[in-house]
Coordinates of C-alpha atoms in Angstrom, one line a residue:
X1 CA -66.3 23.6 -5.3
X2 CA -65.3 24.8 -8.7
X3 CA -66.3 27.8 -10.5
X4 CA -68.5 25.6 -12.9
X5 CA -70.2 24.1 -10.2
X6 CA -70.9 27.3 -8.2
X7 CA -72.0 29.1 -11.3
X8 CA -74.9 26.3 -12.2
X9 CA -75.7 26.5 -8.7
X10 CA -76.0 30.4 -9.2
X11 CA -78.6 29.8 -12.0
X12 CA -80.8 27.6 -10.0
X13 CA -80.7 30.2 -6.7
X14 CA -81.7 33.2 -9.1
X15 CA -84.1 31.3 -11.0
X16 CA -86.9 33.8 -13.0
X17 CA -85.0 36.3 -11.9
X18 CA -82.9 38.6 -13.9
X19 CA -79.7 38.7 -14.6
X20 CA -78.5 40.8 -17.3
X21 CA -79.8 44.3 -17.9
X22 CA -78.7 45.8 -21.1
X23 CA -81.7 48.3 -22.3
X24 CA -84.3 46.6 -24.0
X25 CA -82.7 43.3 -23.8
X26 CA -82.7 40.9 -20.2
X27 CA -81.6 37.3 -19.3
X28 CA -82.6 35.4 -16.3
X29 CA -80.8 33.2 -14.3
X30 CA -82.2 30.2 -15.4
X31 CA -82.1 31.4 -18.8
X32 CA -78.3 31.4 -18.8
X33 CA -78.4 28.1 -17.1
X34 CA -80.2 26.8 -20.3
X35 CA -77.4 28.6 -22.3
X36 CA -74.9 26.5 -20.4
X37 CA -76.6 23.0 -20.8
X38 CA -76.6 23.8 -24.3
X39 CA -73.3 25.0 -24.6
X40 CA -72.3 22.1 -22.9
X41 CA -74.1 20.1 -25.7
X42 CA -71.9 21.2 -28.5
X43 CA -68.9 21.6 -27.0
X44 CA -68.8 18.2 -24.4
X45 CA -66.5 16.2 -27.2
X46 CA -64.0 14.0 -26.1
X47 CA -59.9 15.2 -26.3
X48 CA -61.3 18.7 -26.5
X49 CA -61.4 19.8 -22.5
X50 CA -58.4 21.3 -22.5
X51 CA -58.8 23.7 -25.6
X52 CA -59.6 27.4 -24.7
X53 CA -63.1 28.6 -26.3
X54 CA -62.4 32.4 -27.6
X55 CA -64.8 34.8 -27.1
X56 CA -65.3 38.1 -29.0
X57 CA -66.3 40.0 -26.0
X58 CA -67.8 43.6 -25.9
X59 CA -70.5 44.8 -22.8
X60 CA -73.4 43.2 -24.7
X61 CA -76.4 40.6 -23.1
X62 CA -74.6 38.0 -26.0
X63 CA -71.0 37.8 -25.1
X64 CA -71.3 38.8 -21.6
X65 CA -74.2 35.7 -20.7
X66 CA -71.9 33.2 -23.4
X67 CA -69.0 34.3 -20.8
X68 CA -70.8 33.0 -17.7
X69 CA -72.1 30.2 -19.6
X70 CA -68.6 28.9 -21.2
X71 CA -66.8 29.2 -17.6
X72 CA -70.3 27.5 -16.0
X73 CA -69.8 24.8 -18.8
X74 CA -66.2 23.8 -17.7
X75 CA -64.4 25.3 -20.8
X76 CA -61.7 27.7 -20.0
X77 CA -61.9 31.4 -21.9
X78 CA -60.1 33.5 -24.1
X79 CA -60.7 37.0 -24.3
X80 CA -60.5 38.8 -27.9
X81 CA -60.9 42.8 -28.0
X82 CA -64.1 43.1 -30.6
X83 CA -63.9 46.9 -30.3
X84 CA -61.4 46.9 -33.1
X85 CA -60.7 46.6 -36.8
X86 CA -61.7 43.5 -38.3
X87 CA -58.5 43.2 -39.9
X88 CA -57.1 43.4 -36.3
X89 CA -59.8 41.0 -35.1
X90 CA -59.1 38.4 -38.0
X91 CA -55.2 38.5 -37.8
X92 CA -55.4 37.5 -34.1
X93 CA -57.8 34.7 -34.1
X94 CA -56.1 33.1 -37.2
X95 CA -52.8 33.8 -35.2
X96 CA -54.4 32.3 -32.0
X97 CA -55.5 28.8 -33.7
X98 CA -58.6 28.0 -31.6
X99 CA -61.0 25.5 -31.7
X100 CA -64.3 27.1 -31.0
X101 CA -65.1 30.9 -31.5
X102 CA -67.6 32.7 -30.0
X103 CA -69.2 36.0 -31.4
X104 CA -72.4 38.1 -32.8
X105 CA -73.5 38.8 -36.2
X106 CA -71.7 42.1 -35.7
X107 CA -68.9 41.1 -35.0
X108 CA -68.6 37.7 -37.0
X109 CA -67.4 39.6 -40.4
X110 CA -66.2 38.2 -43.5
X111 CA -62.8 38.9 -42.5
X112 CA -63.3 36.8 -39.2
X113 CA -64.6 34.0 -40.6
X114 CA -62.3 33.5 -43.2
X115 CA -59.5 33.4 -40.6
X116 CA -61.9 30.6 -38.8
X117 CA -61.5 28.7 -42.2
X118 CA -58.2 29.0 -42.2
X119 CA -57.4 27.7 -38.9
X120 CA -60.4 25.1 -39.1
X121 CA -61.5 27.2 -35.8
X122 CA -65.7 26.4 -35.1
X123 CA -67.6 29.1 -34.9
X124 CA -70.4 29.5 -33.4
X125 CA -72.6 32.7 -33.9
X126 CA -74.2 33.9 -30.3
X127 CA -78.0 35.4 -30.5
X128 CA -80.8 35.8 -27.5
X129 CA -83.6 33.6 -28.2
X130 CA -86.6 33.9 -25.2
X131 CA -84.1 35.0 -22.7
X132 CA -81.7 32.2 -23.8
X133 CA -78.6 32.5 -25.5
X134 CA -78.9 30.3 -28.8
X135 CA -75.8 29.5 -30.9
X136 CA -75.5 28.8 -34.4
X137 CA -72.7 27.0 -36.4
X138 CA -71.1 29.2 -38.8
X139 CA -68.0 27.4 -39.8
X140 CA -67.3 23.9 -38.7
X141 CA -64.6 22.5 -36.5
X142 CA -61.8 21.5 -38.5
X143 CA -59.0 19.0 -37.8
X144 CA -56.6 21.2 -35.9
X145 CA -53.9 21.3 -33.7
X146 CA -55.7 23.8 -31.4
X147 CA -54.6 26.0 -29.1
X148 CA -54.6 24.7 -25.2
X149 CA -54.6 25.9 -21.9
X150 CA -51.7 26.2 -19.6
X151 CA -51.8 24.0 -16.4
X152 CA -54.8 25.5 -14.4
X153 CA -55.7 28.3 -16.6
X154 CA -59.2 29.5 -16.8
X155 CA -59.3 32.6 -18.5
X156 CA -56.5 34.1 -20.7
X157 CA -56.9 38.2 -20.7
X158 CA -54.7 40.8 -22.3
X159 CA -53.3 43.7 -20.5
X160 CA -54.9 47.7 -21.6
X161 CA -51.9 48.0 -23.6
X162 CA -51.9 51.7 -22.0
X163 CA -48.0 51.6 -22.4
X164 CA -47.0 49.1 -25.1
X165 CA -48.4 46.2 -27.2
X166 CA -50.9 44.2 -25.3
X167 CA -50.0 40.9 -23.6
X168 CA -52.0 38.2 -22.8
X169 CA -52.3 37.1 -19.3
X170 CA -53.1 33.8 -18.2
X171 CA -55.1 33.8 -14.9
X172 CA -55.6 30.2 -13.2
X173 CA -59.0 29.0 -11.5
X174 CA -57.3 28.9 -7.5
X175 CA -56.5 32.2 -8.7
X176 CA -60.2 33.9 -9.5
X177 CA -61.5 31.8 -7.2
X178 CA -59.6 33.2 -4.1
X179 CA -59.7 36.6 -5.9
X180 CA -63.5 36.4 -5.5
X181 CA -63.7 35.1 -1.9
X182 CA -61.1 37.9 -0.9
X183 CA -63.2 40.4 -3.0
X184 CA -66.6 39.6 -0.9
X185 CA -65.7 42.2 1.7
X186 CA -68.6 44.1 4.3
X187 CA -68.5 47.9 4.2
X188 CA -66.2 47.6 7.4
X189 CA -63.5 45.4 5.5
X190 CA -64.2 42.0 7.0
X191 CA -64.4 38.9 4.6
X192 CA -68.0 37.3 4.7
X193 CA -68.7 34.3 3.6
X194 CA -71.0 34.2 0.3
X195 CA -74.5 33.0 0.5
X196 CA -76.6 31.6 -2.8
X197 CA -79.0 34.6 -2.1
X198 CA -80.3 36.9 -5.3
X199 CA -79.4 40.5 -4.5
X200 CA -81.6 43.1 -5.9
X201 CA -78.9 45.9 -5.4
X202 CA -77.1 45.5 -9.0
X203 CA -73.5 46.2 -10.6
X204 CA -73.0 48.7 -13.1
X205 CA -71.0 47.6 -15.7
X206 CA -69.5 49.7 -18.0
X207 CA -65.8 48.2 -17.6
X208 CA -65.0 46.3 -20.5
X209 CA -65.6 43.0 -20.5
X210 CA -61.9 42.1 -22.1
X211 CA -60.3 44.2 -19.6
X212 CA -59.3 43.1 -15.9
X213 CA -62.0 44.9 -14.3
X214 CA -64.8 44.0 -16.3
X215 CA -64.0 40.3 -16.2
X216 CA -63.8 40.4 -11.8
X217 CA -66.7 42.6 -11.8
X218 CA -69.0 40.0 -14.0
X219 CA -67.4 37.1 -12.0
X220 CA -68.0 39.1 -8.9
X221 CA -71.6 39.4 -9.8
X222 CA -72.0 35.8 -10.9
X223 CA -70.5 35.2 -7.3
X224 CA -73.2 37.1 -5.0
X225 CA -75.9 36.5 -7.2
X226 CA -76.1 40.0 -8.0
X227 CA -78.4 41.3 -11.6
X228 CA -75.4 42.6 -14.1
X229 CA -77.1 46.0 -15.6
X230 CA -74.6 46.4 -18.9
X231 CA -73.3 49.7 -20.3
X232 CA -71.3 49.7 -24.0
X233 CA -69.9 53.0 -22.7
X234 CA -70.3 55.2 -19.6
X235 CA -73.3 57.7 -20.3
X236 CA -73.7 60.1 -17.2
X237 CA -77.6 60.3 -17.8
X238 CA -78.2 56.4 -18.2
X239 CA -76.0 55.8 -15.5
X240 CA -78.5 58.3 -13.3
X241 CA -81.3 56.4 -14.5
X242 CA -80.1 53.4 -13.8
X243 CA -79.3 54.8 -9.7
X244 CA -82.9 56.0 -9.3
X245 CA -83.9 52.8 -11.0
X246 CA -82.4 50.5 -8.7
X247 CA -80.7 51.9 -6.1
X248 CA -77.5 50.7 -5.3
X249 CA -75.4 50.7 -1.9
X250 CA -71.9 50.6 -4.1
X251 CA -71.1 51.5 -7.0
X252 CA -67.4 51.7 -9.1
X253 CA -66.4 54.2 -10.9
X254 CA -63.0 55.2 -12.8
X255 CA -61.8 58.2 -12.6
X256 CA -63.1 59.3 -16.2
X257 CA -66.5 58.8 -15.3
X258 CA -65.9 60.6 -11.8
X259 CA -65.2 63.5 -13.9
X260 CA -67.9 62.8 -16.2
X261 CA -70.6 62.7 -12.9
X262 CA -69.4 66.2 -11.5
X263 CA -69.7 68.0 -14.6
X264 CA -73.0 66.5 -15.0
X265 CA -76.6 67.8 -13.8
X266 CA -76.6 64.6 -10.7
X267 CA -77.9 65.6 -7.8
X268 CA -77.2 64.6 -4.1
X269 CA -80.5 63.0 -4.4
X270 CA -79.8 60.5 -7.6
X271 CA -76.7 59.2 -5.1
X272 CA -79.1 59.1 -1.7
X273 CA -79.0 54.9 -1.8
X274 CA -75.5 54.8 -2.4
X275 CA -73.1 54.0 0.6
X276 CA -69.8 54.5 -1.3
X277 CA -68.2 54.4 -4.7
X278 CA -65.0 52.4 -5.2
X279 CA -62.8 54.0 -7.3
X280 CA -59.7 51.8 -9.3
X281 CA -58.4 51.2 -12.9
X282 CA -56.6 54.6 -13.1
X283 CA -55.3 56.8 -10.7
X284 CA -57.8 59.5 -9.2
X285 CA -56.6 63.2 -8.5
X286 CA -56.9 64.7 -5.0
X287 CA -59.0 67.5 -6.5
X288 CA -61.6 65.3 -8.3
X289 CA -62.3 62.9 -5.4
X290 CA -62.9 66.9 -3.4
X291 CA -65.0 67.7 -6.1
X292 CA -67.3 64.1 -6.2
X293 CA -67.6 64.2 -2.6
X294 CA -68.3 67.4 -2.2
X295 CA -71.1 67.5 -4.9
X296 CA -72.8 64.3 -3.8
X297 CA -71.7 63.3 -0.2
X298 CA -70.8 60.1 -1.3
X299 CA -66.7 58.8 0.5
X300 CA -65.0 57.4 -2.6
X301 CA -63.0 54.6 -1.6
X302 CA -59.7 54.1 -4.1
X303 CA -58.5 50.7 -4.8
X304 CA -54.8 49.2 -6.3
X305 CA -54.3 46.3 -8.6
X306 CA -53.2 45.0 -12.1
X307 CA -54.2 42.3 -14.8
X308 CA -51.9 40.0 -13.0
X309 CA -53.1 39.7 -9.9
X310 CA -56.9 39.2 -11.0
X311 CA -58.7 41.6 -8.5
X312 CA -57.6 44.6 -6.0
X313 CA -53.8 44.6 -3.8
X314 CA -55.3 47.5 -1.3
X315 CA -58.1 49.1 -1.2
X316 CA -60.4 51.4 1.6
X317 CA -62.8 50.0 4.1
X318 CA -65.3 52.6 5.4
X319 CA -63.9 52.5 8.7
X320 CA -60.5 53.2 7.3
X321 CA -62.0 56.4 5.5
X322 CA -63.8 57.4 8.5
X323 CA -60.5 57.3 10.7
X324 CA -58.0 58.1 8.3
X325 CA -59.5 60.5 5.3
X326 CA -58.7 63.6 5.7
X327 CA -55.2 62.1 6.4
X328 CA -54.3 59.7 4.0
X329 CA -55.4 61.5 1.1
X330 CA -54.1 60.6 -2.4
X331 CA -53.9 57.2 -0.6
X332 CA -54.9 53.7 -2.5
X333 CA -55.6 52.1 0.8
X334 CA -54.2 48.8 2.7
X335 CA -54.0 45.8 1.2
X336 CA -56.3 43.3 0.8
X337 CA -56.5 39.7 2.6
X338 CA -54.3 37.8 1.5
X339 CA -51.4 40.0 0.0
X340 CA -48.2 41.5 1.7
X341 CA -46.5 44.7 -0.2
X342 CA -43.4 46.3 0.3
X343 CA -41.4 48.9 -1.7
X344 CA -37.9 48.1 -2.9
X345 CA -35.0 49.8 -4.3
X346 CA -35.1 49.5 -8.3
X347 CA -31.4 48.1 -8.8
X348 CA -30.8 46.7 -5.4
X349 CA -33.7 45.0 -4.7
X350 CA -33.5 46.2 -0.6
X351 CA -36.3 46.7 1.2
X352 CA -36.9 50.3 2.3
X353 CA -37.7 52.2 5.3
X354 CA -41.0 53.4 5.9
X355 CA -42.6 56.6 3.8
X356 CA -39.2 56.1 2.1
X357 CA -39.9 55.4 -2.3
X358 CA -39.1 53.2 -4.5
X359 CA -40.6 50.2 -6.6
X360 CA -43.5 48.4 -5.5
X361 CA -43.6 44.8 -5.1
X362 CA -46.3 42.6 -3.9
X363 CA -47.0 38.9 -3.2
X364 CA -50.1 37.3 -3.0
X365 CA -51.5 33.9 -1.3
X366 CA -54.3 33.8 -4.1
X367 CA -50.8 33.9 -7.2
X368 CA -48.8 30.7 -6.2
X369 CA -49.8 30.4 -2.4
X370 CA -47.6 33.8 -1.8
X371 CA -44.0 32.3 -2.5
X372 CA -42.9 34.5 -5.0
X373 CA -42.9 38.6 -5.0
X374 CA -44.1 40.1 -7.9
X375 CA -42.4 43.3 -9.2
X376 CA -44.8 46.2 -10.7
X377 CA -44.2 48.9 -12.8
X378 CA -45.1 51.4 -9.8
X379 CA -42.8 53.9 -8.1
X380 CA -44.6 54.3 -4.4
X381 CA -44.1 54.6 -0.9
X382 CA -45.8 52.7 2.3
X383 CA -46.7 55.3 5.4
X384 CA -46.3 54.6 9.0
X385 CA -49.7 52.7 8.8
X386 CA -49.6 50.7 5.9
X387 CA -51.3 53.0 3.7
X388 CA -49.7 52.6 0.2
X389 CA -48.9 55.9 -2.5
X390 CA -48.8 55.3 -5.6
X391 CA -46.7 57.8 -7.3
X392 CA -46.4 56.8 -10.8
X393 CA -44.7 54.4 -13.1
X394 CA -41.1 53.7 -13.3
X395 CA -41.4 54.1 -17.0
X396 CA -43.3 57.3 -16.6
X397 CA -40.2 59.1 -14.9
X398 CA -38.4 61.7 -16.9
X399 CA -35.1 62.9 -16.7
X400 CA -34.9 67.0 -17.6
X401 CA -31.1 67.5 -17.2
X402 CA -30.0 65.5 -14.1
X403 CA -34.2 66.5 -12.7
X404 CA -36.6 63.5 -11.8
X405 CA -40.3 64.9 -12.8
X406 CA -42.9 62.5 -12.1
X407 CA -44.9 62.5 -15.5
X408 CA -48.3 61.6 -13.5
X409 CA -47.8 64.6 -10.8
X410 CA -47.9 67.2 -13.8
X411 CA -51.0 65.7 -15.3
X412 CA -52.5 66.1 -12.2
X413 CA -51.7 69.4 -12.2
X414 CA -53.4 70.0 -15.6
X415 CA -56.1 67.9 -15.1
X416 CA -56.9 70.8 -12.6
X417 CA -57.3 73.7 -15.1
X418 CA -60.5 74.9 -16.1
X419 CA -62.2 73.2 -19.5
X420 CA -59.7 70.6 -19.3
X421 CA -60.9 67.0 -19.1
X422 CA -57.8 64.9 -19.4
X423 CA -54.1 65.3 -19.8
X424 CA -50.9 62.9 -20.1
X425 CA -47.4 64.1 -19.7
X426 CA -45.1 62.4 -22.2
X427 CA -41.1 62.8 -22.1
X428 CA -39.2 63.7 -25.6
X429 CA -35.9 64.0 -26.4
X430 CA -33.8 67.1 -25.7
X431 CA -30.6 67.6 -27.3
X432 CA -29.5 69.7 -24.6
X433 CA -31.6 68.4 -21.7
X434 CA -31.9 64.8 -22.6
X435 CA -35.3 64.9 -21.9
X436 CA -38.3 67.3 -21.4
X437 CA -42.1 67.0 -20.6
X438 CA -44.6 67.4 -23.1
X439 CA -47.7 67.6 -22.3
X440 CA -51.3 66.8 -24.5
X441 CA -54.2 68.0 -23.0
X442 CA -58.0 66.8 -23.9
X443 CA -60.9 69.5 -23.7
X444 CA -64.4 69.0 -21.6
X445 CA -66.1 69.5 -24.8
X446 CA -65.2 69.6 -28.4
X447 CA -66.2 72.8 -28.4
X448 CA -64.3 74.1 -25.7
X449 CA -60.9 76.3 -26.2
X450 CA -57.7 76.8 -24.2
X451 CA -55.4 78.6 -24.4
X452 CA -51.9 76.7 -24.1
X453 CA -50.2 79.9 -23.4
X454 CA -52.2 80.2 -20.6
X455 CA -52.5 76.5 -19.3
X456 CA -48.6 77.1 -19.4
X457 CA -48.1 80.1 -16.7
X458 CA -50.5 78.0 -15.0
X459 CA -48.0 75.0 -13.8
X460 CA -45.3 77.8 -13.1
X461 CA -47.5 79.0 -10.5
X462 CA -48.1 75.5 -9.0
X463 CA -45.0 73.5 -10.4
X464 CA -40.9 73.7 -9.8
X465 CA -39.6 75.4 -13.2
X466 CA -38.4 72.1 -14.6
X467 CA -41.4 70.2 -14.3
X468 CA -43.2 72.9 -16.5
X469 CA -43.7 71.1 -19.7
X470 CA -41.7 72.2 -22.3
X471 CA -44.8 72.9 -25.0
X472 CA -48.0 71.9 -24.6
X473 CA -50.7 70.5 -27.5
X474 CA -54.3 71.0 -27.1
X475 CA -55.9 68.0 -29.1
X476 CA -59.8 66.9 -29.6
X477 CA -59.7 63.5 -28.2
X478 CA -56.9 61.5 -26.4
X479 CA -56.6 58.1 -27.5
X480 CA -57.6 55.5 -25.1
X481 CA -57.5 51.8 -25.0
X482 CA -60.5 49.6 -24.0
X483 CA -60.2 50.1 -20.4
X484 CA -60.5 53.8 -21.3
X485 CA -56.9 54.3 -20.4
X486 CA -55.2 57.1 -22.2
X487 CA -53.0 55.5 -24.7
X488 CA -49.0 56.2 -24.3
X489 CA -47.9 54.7 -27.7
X490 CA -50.6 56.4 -29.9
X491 CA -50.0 59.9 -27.4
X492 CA -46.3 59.3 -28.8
X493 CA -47.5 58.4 -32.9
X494 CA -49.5 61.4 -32.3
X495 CA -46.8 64.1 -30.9
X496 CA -44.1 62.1 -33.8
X497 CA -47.0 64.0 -36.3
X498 CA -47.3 66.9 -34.6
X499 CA -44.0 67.8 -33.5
X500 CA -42.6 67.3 -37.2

């Protein structure tokens, strides 16, 4: 069955009931299988099934239900970043040539439309209507050429950007599809089969919608049948409302907002429904899963994977935390069905022993039937039992006179300090050295102060002397991208201001 299919099928199993949650604002099932008959309506023209419908996407009822409802009408989707500049915005869909645009008043500025003009790209202006999603021509479809899909695509994404310019991905429907059967998984691991049965238990969303996560976690919603309960940001009291409201058994959470929920005022209590949290999108210190678990009594259960692969690599079962973790800590779990990982020498390309690092590669049945290994970024190693360490990335290794540091350990290190929220260690040249680490730390609050000098004699207590960074800035805010990612290329804009 396609994904079309199985979405309309969705809308007539959840019926009156709802299925997004954003505030004030709700959407039923069958109200976003209305959206998609009239979707359908306007965009069912002959020659056009192959041209990719672009979507201005933020975690709002609007773009999130036009989503579901351009995938359950057939079309195949491309995500735009509307968190952005509208100068940004209107470069890229005048640059991207599409034949239909999707978007809110908010985000369908002058700038935006005049590009659609340009281009001759329809837009169509997305508002909520009785629990429907209505649409409403703002520039007409011009004569083209248009942008189309590659063979199979069904959603193009773009990468976080976390350590260069964005790319865009193109993710195929065999693809999602098997991501999503593989990603229906019990609490003890197994693969169950999905049944068109409303769930009451909801997802929290506060990953973006244009990023990875957020795109498998709607999809993954859509699939179960399961109400979508929206967040524009992660807020650590709506997020407790929203647990007492409707008590979930899972829930994810990124690191970020793990920090966020211990330095909060949750209780045990707030958490009592919930069976486990799955943790993924950035790595997660030793220390603050501790502290989480500790403070709530909730296991947080890590997961691996990238934009490419459209859904997790390895992940933790319940009956793998049980057995292994106290062991395996620091661990990212086993892999998933489906996908066989090993670790590789960088130049060589040899296999390596067990526990022994190098670069992680992985190949996956649901990419091109699991021909082909995929190289990562990812320096890691494989224990004894097939638990996989993710140690950092290759491009995050520096090289202090001859010395390897890890950039990720040392944040890790810092994260650990009191009042400090977030840290990234960044390598600069060294005339002498070649290299050292630099390292600029984010605050708990704005108001908070610490001292650098301090922070400093700090990592010589817990660090080797030349993984010590060389200075260390103290800034307001990191800069993040929209997957709340800390930002390597405007860390490095910023430290090229402050370190003239």
């Amino acid at each position: 069955m396609s994904i079309a299919s199985h979405i309309k099928e969705v809308t007539v199993a959840g019926g009156s009931r709802t299925a997004i949650d954003f505030g004030s604002e709700q959407i039923t099932w069958g109200g976003l299988g209305a959206s998609i008959a009239e979707l359908e309506s306007l965009l069912d023209k002959p020659g056009n099934s192959e041209e990719l419908v672009g979507l201005l996407g933020r975690n709002r009822t609007e773009p999130v239900a036009a989503f579901i409802a351009a995938l359950g009408a057939g079309k195949p989707v491309l995500l735009i970043n509307a968190v952005r500049s509208a100068n940004q915005v209107a470069k890229e869909v005048e640059e991207l040539r599409l034949a239909c645009l999707l978007g809110t008043a908010d985000d369908l500025v002058p700038e935006v439309l005049a590009a659609a003009r340009r281009t001759g790209t329809q837009v169509l202006e997305l508002s909520l209507q009785n629990e429907e999603i209505d649409y409403t021509e703002r520039t007409p479809r011009g004569i083209g050429p248009f942008r189309t899909r590659g063979e199979g695509t069904l959603i193009e994404i773009q990468t976080s950007g976390t350590t260069g310019a964005p790319k865009r991905i193109p993710i195929a429907e065999h693809t999602i599809e098997a991501s999503l059967r593989d990603g229906i998984r019990s609490a003890r691991g197994t693969v169950e089969q999905p049944k068109l049965e409303p769930k009451t238990s909801p997802t929290l969303m506060f990953s973006p919608l244009v990023h990875t996560s957020g795109t498998f976690n709607t999809l993954m919603a859509v699939f179960e049948v399961r109400p979508i309960v929206l967040f524009e940001k992660f807020d650590p009291a709506r997020f407790t409302e929203m647990l007492v409201r409707y008590r979930p058994r899972f829930v994810p959470l990124p690191p970020t907002a793990i920090k966020m929920m211990v330095d909060s005022p949750a209780t045990r209590e707030d958490f009592s429904s919930v069976t486990a949290v799955r943790a993924g999108t950035a790595p997660l210190a030793v220390e603050l899963q501790d502290a989480f678990e500790s403070k709530f009594g909730v296991p947080v259960l890590t997961t691996y994977g990238a934009t490419e692969f459209m859904g997790v690599v390895t992940s933790w079962t319940l009956d793998d935390y049980r057995q292994f973790g106290k062991d395996k800590r620091g661990s990212v779990g086993r892999t998933s069905k489906g996908v066989e990982i090993r670790v590789v020498e960088a130049d060589s390309g040899a296999e390596v022993a067990r526990g022994e690092v190098g670069v992680l590669e992985a190949r996956l049945q649901r990419i091109d039937g699991g021909k082909s290994w995929i190289r990562t970024t990812d320096i890691a190693r494989i224990d004894e039992d097939g638990f996989l360490y993710v140690l950092g990335r290759s491009d995050d290794a520096i090289i202090r006179g001859g010395f390897k540091i890890m950039a990720g350990k040392v944040a890790d290190l810092i994260r650990r300090y009191p009042g400090v929220n977030d840290a990234i260690v960044i390598g600069r040249r060294d005339e002498r050295l070649g290299e050292v680490p630099v390292a600029v730390v984010e605050p708990s609050r704005a108001d908070e102060e610490i001292d650098a000098s301090a922070l400093r004699l700090f990592a010589k207590e817990h660090l080797t002397p030349y993984e010590v960074p060389a200075r260390i800035h103290v800034v307001p805010r990191l800069p993040r991208t929209v997957s709340d990612k800390i930002s390597r290329v405007e860390v490095k804009a910023m430290l090229d201001a402050l370190e003239t």
